[in-house]
Coordinates of C-alpha atoms and ligand atoms in Angstrom, one line a residue:
M1 CA -14.3 5.9 17.9
T2 CA -15.9 2.6 19.0
E3 CA -14.3 -0.4 20.7
V4 CA -14.8 -4.2 20.4
A5 CA -13.1 -6.2 23.2
G6 CA -10.1 -3.8 23.5
T7 CA -9.8 -3.2 19.8
S8 CA -10.5 0.4 18.7
I9 CA -12.3 1.0 15.4
L10 CA -11.3 4.2 13.7
R11 CA -13.2 5.7 10.7
T12 CA -11.4 9.0 9.9
R13 CA -7.8 10.2 9.4
R14 CA -8.1 12.4 12.5
E15 CA -9.3 9.5 14.7
L16 CA -6.4 7.4 13.5
R17 CA -3.9 10.2 14.1
D18 CA -5.2 10.8 17.6
A19 CA -5.1 7.1 18.5
L20 CA -1.6 6.8 17.1
A21 CA -0.4 9.8 19.1
A22 CA -1.1 7.7 22.3
A23 CA 0.1 4.4 20.9
R24 CA 3.2 2.6 22.2
R25 CA 6.0 2.2 19.7
P26 CA 7.1 0.4 17.6
V27 CA 3.9 0.2 15.5
G28 CA 3.2 -2.6 13.0
L29 CA 0.8 -2.1 10.1
V30 CA -1.2 -4.9 8.3
P31 CA -3.1 -3.5 5.3
T32 CA -6.0 -5.7 4.2
M33 CA -9.2 -5.5 2.1
G34 CA -11.1 -7.4 4.8
W35 CA -12.9 -10.8 4.6
L36 CA -10.1 -11.8 7.0
H37 CA -8.7 -15.4 6.9
G38 CA -5.8 -17.3 8.2
G39 CA -3.4 -15.5 5.9
H40 CA -4.3 -12.2 7.4
R41 CA -4.2 -13.7 10.9
A42 CA -0.6 -14.9 10.3
L43 CA 0.4 -11.3 9.3
I44 CA -1.3 -10.0 12.4
A45 CA 0.5 -12.5 14.6
R46 CA 3.9 -11.6 13.1
S47 CA 3.2 -7.9 13.7
R48 CA 2.1 -8.5 17.3
A49 CA 5.3 -10.5 17.9
D50 CA 7.5 -7.7 16.5
N51 CA 5.7 -4.6 17.7
A52 CA 4.1 -2.9 20.8
T53 CA 1.1 -1.8 18.7
T54 CA -0.6 -3.4 15.7
V55 CA -2.8 -1.5 13.3
V56 CA -4.9 -3.4 10.8
T57 CA -6.5 -1.4 7.9
I58 CA -9.7 -2.7 6.3
F59 CA -10.4 -1.0 3.0
V60 CA -11.6 -2.4 -0.2
N61 CA -9.6 -0.1 -2.4
P62 CA -11.7 0.8 -5.5
R63 CA -8.6 2.0 -7.4
Q64 CA -6.9 -1.4 -7.5
F65 CA -9.8 -3.2 -9.2
N66 CA -9.7 -3.3 -13.0
E67 CA -13.1 -5.0 -13.3
A68 CA -16.1 -3.2 -11.9
T69 CA -17.9 -6.5 -11.0
D70 CA -14.8 -7.8 -9.1
Y71 CA -15.0 -4.7 -6.9
T72 CA -18.8 -4.8 -6.3
Q73 CA -18.7 -8.6 -5.7
Y74 CA -15.6 -8.5 -3.5
P75 CA -16.7 -10.2 -0.2
R76 CA -17.3 -7.9 2.7
D77 CA -18.3 -8.7 6.3
E78 CA -17.0 -5.9 8.6
R79 CA -18.6 -7.2 11.8
R80 CA -16.9 -10.6 11.4
D81 CA -13.6 -8.9 10.5
L82 CA -13.7 -6.8 13.6
E83 CA -14.4 -9.8 15.8
I84 CA -11.4 -11.6 14.2
C85 CA -9.2 -8.5 14.9
A86 CA -10.4 -8.4 18.5
T87 CA -9.7 -12.1 19.0
E88 CA -6.2 -11.7 17.4
G89 CA -5.4 -8.9 19.8
V90 CA -5.2 -6.1 17.2
D91 CA -4.9 -2.7 19.0
L92 CA -6.3 -0.4 16.3
V93 CA -8.5 -1.1 13.2
F94 CA -8.7 1.7 10.6
A95 CA -11.8 1.0 8.5
P96 CA -12.5 4.2 6.6
P97 CA -15.2 5.1 4.1
A98 CA -13.8 5.6 0.6
E99 CA -14.1 9.4 0.7
E100 CA -11.8 9.4 3.8
I101 CA -9.0 7.9 1.7
Y102 CA -10.0 9.6 -1.6
P103 CA -11.6 13.0 -0.9
P104 CA -13.3 14.7 -3.9
D105 CA -10.2 16.8 -4.7
F106 CA -7.8 13.8 -4.5
D107 CA -5.5 13.9 -7.6
T108 CA -2.3 11.8 -7.2
T109 CA -1.4 8.4 -8.5
V110 CA 1.7 6.5 -7.4
S111 CA 2.9 4.6 -10.4
V112 CA 5.8 2.1 -10.0
G113 CA 8.0 1.3 -13.0
A114 CA 9.3 -1.9 -14.6
V115 CA 8.5 -4.4 -11.8
A116 CA 4.8 -3.3 -11.9
Q117 CA 4.4 -3.6 -15.6
L118 CA 4.8 -7.4 -15.9
L119 CA 2.6 -10.4 -14.9
E120 CA -0.3 -9.0 -12.8
G121 CA 0.5 -5.5 -14.0
A122 CA 0.2 -6.6 -17.6
A123 CA -2.9 -8.7 -16.9
R124 CA -4.7 -6.1 -14.8
P125 CA -4.0 -2.6 -16.2
G126 CA -3.9 0.0 -13.4
H127 CA -4.0 -2.6 -10.6
F128 CA -0.6 -1.7 -9.2
D129 CA -1.1 2.0 -9.5
G130 CA -4.1 1.5 -7.3
V131 CA -2.1 -0.6 -4.9
A132 CA 0.9 1.7 -4.7
T133 CA -1.3 4.7 -4.2
V134 CA -3.3 3.3 -1.4
V135 CA -0.3 1.8 0.4
A136 CA 1.6 5.1 0.1
I137 CA -1.4 6.8 1.7
L138 CA -1.6 4.2 4.5
F139 CA 2.2 4.4 5.1
G140 CA 1.8 8.2 5.4
L141 CA -1.2 8.0 7.7
V142 CA 0.2 5.3 10.1
G143 CA 3.9 6.1 10.0
A144 CA 4.6 2.5 11.2
E145 CA 8.0 1.2 11.9
R146 CA 7.1 -2.0 10.1
A147 CA 4.5 -3.2 7.6
Y148 CA 3.5 -6.8 6.8
F149 CA 2.5 -8.3 3.4
G150 CA 1.9 -11.8 2.1
Q151 CA 4.3 -13.7 -0.1
K152 CA 1.2 -15.0 -1.8
D153 CA 1.1 -11.6 -3.7
A154 CA 4.9 -11.8 -4.4
Q155 CA 4.8 -9.1 -7.1
Q156 CA 2.8 -6.8 -4.9
V157 CA 5.6 -7.1 -2.2
M158 CA 8.2 -6.2 -4.9
V159 CA 6.2 -3.2 -6.1
I160 CA 5.7 -1.9 -2.6
R161 CA 9.4 -2.3 -1.7
Q162 CA 10.3 -0.4 -4.9
M163 CA 7.8 2.4 -4.0
A164 CA 9.0 2.7 -0.4
R165 CA 12.6 2.8 -1.4
D166 CA 12.1 5.4 -4.1
L167 CA 9.8 7.6 -2.0
A168 CA 12.1 7.4 1.0
I169 CA 9.4 5.9 3.2
L170 CA 10.9 4.7 6.4
T171 CA 8.4 1.9 7.1
E172 CA 10.2 -1.5 6.8
V173 CA 8.4 -3.8 4.4
N174 CA 8.2 -7.4 5.6
A175 CA 6.9 -10.4 3.6
C176 CA 5.3 -13.4 5.3
P177 CA 4.9 -17.0 4.0
T178 CA 1.7 -18.0 2.2
V179 CA -0.9 -19.7 4.4
R180 CA -2.6 -22.7 2.6
E181 CA -5.5 -25.0 2.9
P182 CA -4.7 -28.7 3.6
D183 CA -4.8 -29.4 -0.2
G184 CA -2.4 -26.6 -0.9
L185 CA -4.8 -23.9 -2.1
A186 CA -3.6 -20.5 -0.9
L187 CA -6.1 -18.8 1.4
S188 CA -7.7 -15.9 -0.5
S189 CA -10.8 -13.9 0.1
R190 CA -11.8 -14.7 -3.5
N191 CA -12.0 -18.5 -2.7
V192 CA -15.5 -17.9 -1.4
H193 CA -16.7 -17.4 -5.0
L194 CA -15.6 -20.9 -6.0
D195 CA -18.4 -23.5 -6.3
P196 CA -17.6 -27.0 -4.9
A197 CA -16.3 -28.3 -8.2
E198 CA -14.1 -25.2 -8.8
R199 CA -12.9 -25.3 -5.2
A200 CA -11.7 -28.9 -5.7
A201 CA -10.2 -28.0 -9.1
A202 CA -8.3 -25.0 -7.6
A203 CA -5.8 -27.3 -5.8
V204 CA -4.2 -27.8 -9.2
L205 CA -2.4 -24.4 -8.8
R206 CA -0.2 -25.7 -6.0
R207 CA 0.3 -29.1 -7.8
A208 CA 1.5 -27.3 -10.9
L209 CA 3.9 -25.1 -8.9
L210 CA 5.3 -28.0 -7.0
A211 CA 5.8 -30.1 -10.2
G212 CA 7.7 -27.1 -11.6
R213 CA 9.8 -26.9 -8.5
A214 CA 10.4 -30.7 -8.5
H215 CA 11.6 -30.5 -12.1
W216 CA 14.0 -27.7 -11.1
E217 CA 15.2 -29.7 -8.1
A218 CA 15.9 -32.6 -10.4
G219 CA 18.3 -30.3 -12.4
E220 CA 16.1 -28.9 -15.1
R221 CA 17.3 -25.3 -16.0
S222 CA 15.3 -24.5 -19.1
A223 CA 12.7 -22.0 -18.1
E224 CA 10.5 -23.0 -21.0
T225 CA 10.6 -26.7 -20.1
I226 CA 9.6 -25.7 -16.5
R227 CA 6.8 -23.5 -17.9
Q228 CA 5.6 -26.4 -19.9
T229 CA 5.5 -28.6 -16.8
L230 CA 3.2 -26.1 -15.1
R231 CA 1.0 -25.9 -18.2
D232 CA 0.8 -29.7 -18.5
V233 CA -0.3 -30.1 -14.8
L234 CA -2.9 -27.3 -15.3
A235 CA -4.2 -29.1 -18.4
T236 CA -5.1 -32.1 -16.3
E237 CA -7.9 -30.0 -14.7
P238 CA -10.7 -29.2 -17.2
L239 CA -12.1 -26.3 -15.0
A240 CA -8.7 -24.5 -15.0
R241 CA -8.3 -21.7 -17.6
P242 CA -4.8 -20.4 -17.4
D243 CA -4.2 -16.7 -17.8
Y244 CA -0.4 -16.8 -17.6
V245 CA 2.3 -19.2 -16.5
S246 CA 5.6 -17.5 -15.7
V247 CA 9.2 -18.5 -14.8
A248 CA 10.8 -15.2 -14.1
D249 CA 13.9 -13.6 -12.6
G250 CA 13.4 -13.3 -8.9
S251 CA 14.4 -9.6 -8.7
T252 CA 13.2 -8.1 -12.1
L253 CA 10.3 -10.5 -12.9
E254 CA 11.6 -10.6 -16.5
E255 CA 10.8 -14.0 -18.2
L256 CA 13.9 -16.3 -18.1
D257 CA 15.5 -18.5 -20.7
R258 CA 17.5 -20.3 -18.1
V259 CA 17.0 -20.6 -14.4
D260 CA 20.5 -20.0 -13.0
G261 CA 19.7 -17.8 -10.0
P262 CA 16.8 -16.8 -7.8
A263 CA 13.5 -17.2 -9.8
L264 CA 9.8 -16.9 -9.2
L265 CA 7.4 -19.5 -10.6
S266 CA 4.0 -17.9 -10.8
L267 CA 0.6 -18.3 -12.4
A268 CA -2.9 -16.8 -12.7
V269 CA -5.7 -19.2 -13.5
R270 CA -9.5 -18.7 -13.9
F271 CA -12.0 -21.1 -12.5
G272 CA -15.4 -19.9 -13.8
A273 CA -15.6 -16.2 -13.0
T274 CA -12.9 -16.4 -10.3
R275 CA -9.3 -15.6 -11.0
L276 CA -6.7 -17.0 -8.6
I277 CA -2.9 -16.4 -8.4
D278 CA -0.2 -18.3 -6.7
N279 CA 3.6 -18.5 -6.8
E280 CA 6.7 -20.5 -5.7
P281 CA 10.1 -18.9 -5.2
L282 CA 13.2 -20.8 -6.3
P283 CA 16.4 -19.9 -4.3
Ligands
AMP1 P1 -5.9 -8.7 0.8 O1 -6.9 -8.5 1.9 O2 -6.3 -9.9 -0.1 O3 -5.6 -7.5 0.1 O4 -4.6 -9.2 1.5 C1 -4.0 -8.4 2.5 C2 -2.7 -9.0 2.8 O5 -2.8 -10.3 3.2 C3 -1.7 -8.9 1.6 O6 -0.4 -8.5 2.0 C4 -1.8 -10.3 1.1 O7 -0.6 -10.7 0.4 C5 -1.9 -11.1 2.4 N1 -2.4 -12.5 2.2 C6 -3.5 -12.8 1.4 N2 -3.6 -14.1 1.4 C7 -2.6 -14.6 2.1 C8 -2.2 -16.0 2.4 N3 -2.9 -17.0 1.9 N4 -1.1 -16.1 3.1 C9 -0.4 -15.1 3.5 N5 -0.7 -13.8 3.3 C10 -1.8 -13.6 2.6

C-alpha cells in the first residue's frame, strides 16, 4: 500500500479488504474509469458528505468496451487521478491491475434483462454485461453502505439498480446530477478526444435536449414530434452524426408514442471518432 497526502492506494483485493476492516462506517463507493473530472469530483463530494469513509475505484474495465480501439485509446493518467483523489479528501483508492479483477479462471457474467437491452445496450452489444459484472464485483469487494453514479449515464444507473435489487445487494445506489461545461456539454473523459471544431459542435447535444424539453413544456405530448425536434437541432450541426435519438418511458426505457408520465430524452451522437451520450429526464 502506498499513500498520497492521506489517501491510501490499494492494488489488490487483499489490501482493499485489510484497509476496509479498519475503515470507519458508513462507507461510500464511487466507481470510475479514471481520467477524473468535475463529474467524478461531484460524486466524491456527495459521498464524503454522506459517509465517514469514501472509496474511489479506478479501473478501465476491458469487459465494457465493445470496440478494441475505444479501450486502448481510453485516456489514462493515474498520477493525476491520485492527486485529484487526495485533493478531494478520498480515503481509499482501489486501482487494481486487470488480473486482480479478472483472474485467469474468472468465468461469470452478470447480465441484466430488459432495461439493459435498449438504447446503449442495443448500440453497444455486451456493454452492460461488462458494466454489471464489474460493478457486482466492486459491490462485493467494498461492501459499501452507499454507491454513487452519474445521471449522465442514466441507463447505467437503471441497470445497476436492477442488478442490485435482483441480486439482493445491500449497497444503496445513488444517482447524482450531470456536471456540465459552461456551454452545456456534459463532462466526459472522452471529450479529450474532440478536436476544437468537434468540441464546439458537441454543445449541440444539450441544445437538442433542451429544445425537446421546451417543446414538452409548451404542451407537446407526441413522442415522435419531440424526437423530430431533437433530430432537427442535431441537423443544424454538420459535424454531428446521430447514432440514436430516443424519447422513452422513464422506468422501462421503451420508446413512447405519447409522453404522459416520467420520460427520458436521450441521444448518442458521433463527432469524428468520438461517440458522446447525454440525456434529459422529464418528470
Ligand atoms: P466513468 O469514469 O466515465 O465510468 O464515470 C464514472 C462515474 O462518473 C459514472 O457513474 C458516471 O455516470 C459519472 N459521471 C461521468 N460523467 C459525469 C458528469 N458529467 N456528471 C456527473 N457524473 C458523471
